[in-house]
Short mmCIF file of C-alpha atoms in Angstrom, two decimals:
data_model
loop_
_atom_site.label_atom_id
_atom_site.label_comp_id
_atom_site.label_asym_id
_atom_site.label_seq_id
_atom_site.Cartn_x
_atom_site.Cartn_y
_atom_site.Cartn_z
CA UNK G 2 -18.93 66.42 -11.02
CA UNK G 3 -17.25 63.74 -8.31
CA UNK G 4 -14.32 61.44 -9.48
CA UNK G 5 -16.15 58.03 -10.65
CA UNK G 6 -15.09 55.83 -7.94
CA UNK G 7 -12.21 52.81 -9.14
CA UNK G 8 -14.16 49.44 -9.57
CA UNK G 9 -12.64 46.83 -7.72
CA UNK G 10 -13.59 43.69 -9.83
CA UNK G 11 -15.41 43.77 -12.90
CA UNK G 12 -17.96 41.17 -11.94
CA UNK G 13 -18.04 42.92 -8.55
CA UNK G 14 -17.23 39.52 -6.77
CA UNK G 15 -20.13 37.28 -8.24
CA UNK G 16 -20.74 35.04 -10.83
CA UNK G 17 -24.23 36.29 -12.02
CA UNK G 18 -24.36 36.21 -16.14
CA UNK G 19 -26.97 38.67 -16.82
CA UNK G 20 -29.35 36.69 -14.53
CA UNK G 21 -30.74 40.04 -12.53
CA UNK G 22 -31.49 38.02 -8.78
CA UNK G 23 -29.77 34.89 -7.33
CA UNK G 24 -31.48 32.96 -4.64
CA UNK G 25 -29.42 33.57 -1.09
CA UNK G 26 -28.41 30.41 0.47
CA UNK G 27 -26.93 30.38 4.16
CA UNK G 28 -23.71 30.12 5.25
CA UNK G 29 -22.52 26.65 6.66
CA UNK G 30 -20.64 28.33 9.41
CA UNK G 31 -22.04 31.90 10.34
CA UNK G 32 -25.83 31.02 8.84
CA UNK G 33 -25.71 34.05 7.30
CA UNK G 34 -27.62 34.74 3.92
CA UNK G 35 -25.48 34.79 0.68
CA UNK G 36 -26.32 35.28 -2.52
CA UNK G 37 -25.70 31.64 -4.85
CA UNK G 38 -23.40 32.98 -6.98
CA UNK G 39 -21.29 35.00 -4.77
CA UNK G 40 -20.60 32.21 -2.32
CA UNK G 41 -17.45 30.74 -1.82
CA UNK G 42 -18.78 26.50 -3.13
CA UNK G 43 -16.77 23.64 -1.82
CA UNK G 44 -17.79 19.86 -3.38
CA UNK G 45 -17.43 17.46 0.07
CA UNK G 46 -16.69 14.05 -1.30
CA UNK G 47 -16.73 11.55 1.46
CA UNK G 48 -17.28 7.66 2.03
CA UNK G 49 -20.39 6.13 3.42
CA UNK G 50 -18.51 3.85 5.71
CA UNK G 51 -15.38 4.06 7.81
CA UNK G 52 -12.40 1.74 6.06
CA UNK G 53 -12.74 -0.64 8.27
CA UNK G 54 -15.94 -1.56 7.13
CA UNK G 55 -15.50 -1.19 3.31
CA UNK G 56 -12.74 -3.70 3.75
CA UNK G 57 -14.98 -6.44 4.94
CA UNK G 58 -18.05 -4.98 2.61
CA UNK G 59 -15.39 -5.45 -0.57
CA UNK G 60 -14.21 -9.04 0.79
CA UNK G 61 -18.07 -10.31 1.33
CA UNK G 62 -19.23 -8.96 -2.36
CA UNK G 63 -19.50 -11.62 -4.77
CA UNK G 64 -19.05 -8.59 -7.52
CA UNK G 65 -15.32 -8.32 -8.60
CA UNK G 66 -15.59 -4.69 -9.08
CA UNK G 67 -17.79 -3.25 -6.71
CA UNK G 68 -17.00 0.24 -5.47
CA UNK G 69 -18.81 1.44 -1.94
CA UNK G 70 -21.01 4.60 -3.15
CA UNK G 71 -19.82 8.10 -1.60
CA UNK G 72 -21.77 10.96 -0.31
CA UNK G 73 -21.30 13.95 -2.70
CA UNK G 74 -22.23 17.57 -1.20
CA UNK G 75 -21.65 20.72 -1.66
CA UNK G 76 -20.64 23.37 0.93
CA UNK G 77 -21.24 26.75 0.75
CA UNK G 78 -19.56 29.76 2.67
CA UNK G 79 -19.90 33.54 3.21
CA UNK G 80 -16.51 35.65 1.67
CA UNK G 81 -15.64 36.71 5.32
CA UNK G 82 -16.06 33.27 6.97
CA UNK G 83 -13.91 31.44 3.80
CA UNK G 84 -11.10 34.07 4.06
CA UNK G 85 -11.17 33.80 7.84
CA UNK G 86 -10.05 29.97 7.69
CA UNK G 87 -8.09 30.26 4.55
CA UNK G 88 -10.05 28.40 2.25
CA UNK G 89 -9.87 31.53 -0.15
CA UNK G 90 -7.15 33.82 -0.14
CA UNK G 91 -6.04 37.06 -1.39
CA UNK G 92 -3.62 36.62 -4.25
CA UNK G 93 -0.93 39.37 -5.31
CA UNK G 94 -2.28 42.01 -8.34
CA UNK G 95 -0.16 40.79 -11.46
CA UNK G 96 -2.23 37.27 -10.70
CA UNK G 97 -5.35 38.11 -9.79
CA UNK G 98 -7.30 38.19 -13.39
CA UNK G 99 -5.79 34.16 -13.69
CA UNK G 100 -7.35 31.78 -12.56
CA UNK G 101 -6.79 30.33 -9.22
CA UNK G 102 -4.79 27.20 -9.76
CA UNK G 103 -2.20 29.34 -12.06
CA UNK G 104 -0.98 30.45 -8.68
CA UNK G 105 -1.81 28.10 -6.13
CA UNK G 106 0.36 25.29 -7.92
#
């Protein structure tokens, strides 16, 4: 019999939950195909207007309170591309079943 190989991760890198197939969605950067789940997500949270503008918009309201809607989207990645420009990186062994922000802080 061959020596059972040593598995890696015990999710083998995805987020799946018994769901059997994920949709692929393409990369942002290398447009290549990625499965939904395995993809590295970033949430893009950025203003409609430059500041210069939502200063005047806020002085011409008449509404107190207003806030200037944002534009919320989500960014997805490939593993390769998101460890190439260090939005992911590797962490050390003893830290690797915590999650991220236990080390990163």
């Amino acid at each position: 019999a061959y020596p059972l190989m040593v598995k890696k991760r015990t999710n083998r890198g995805r987020s799946k939950h018994n769901r059997g197939h994920t949709r692929r969605i393409h990369c942002e950067e290398k447009n290549t195909l990625v499965p939904r789940d395995k993809a590295i997500k970033k949430l893009n949270i950025k203003n409609i207007t430059d500041p210069y503008v939502a200063t005047e918009l806020i002085n011409a309201l008449l509404l107190p309170r207003y806030q200037i809607p944002k534009l919320y989207s989500y960014v997805f990645y490939c593993i390769s591309y998101a460890y190439k420009k260090k939005i992911v990186r590797s962490r050390p062994k003893k830290y690797r079943n915590n999650s991220k922000n236990d080390y990163f802080i």
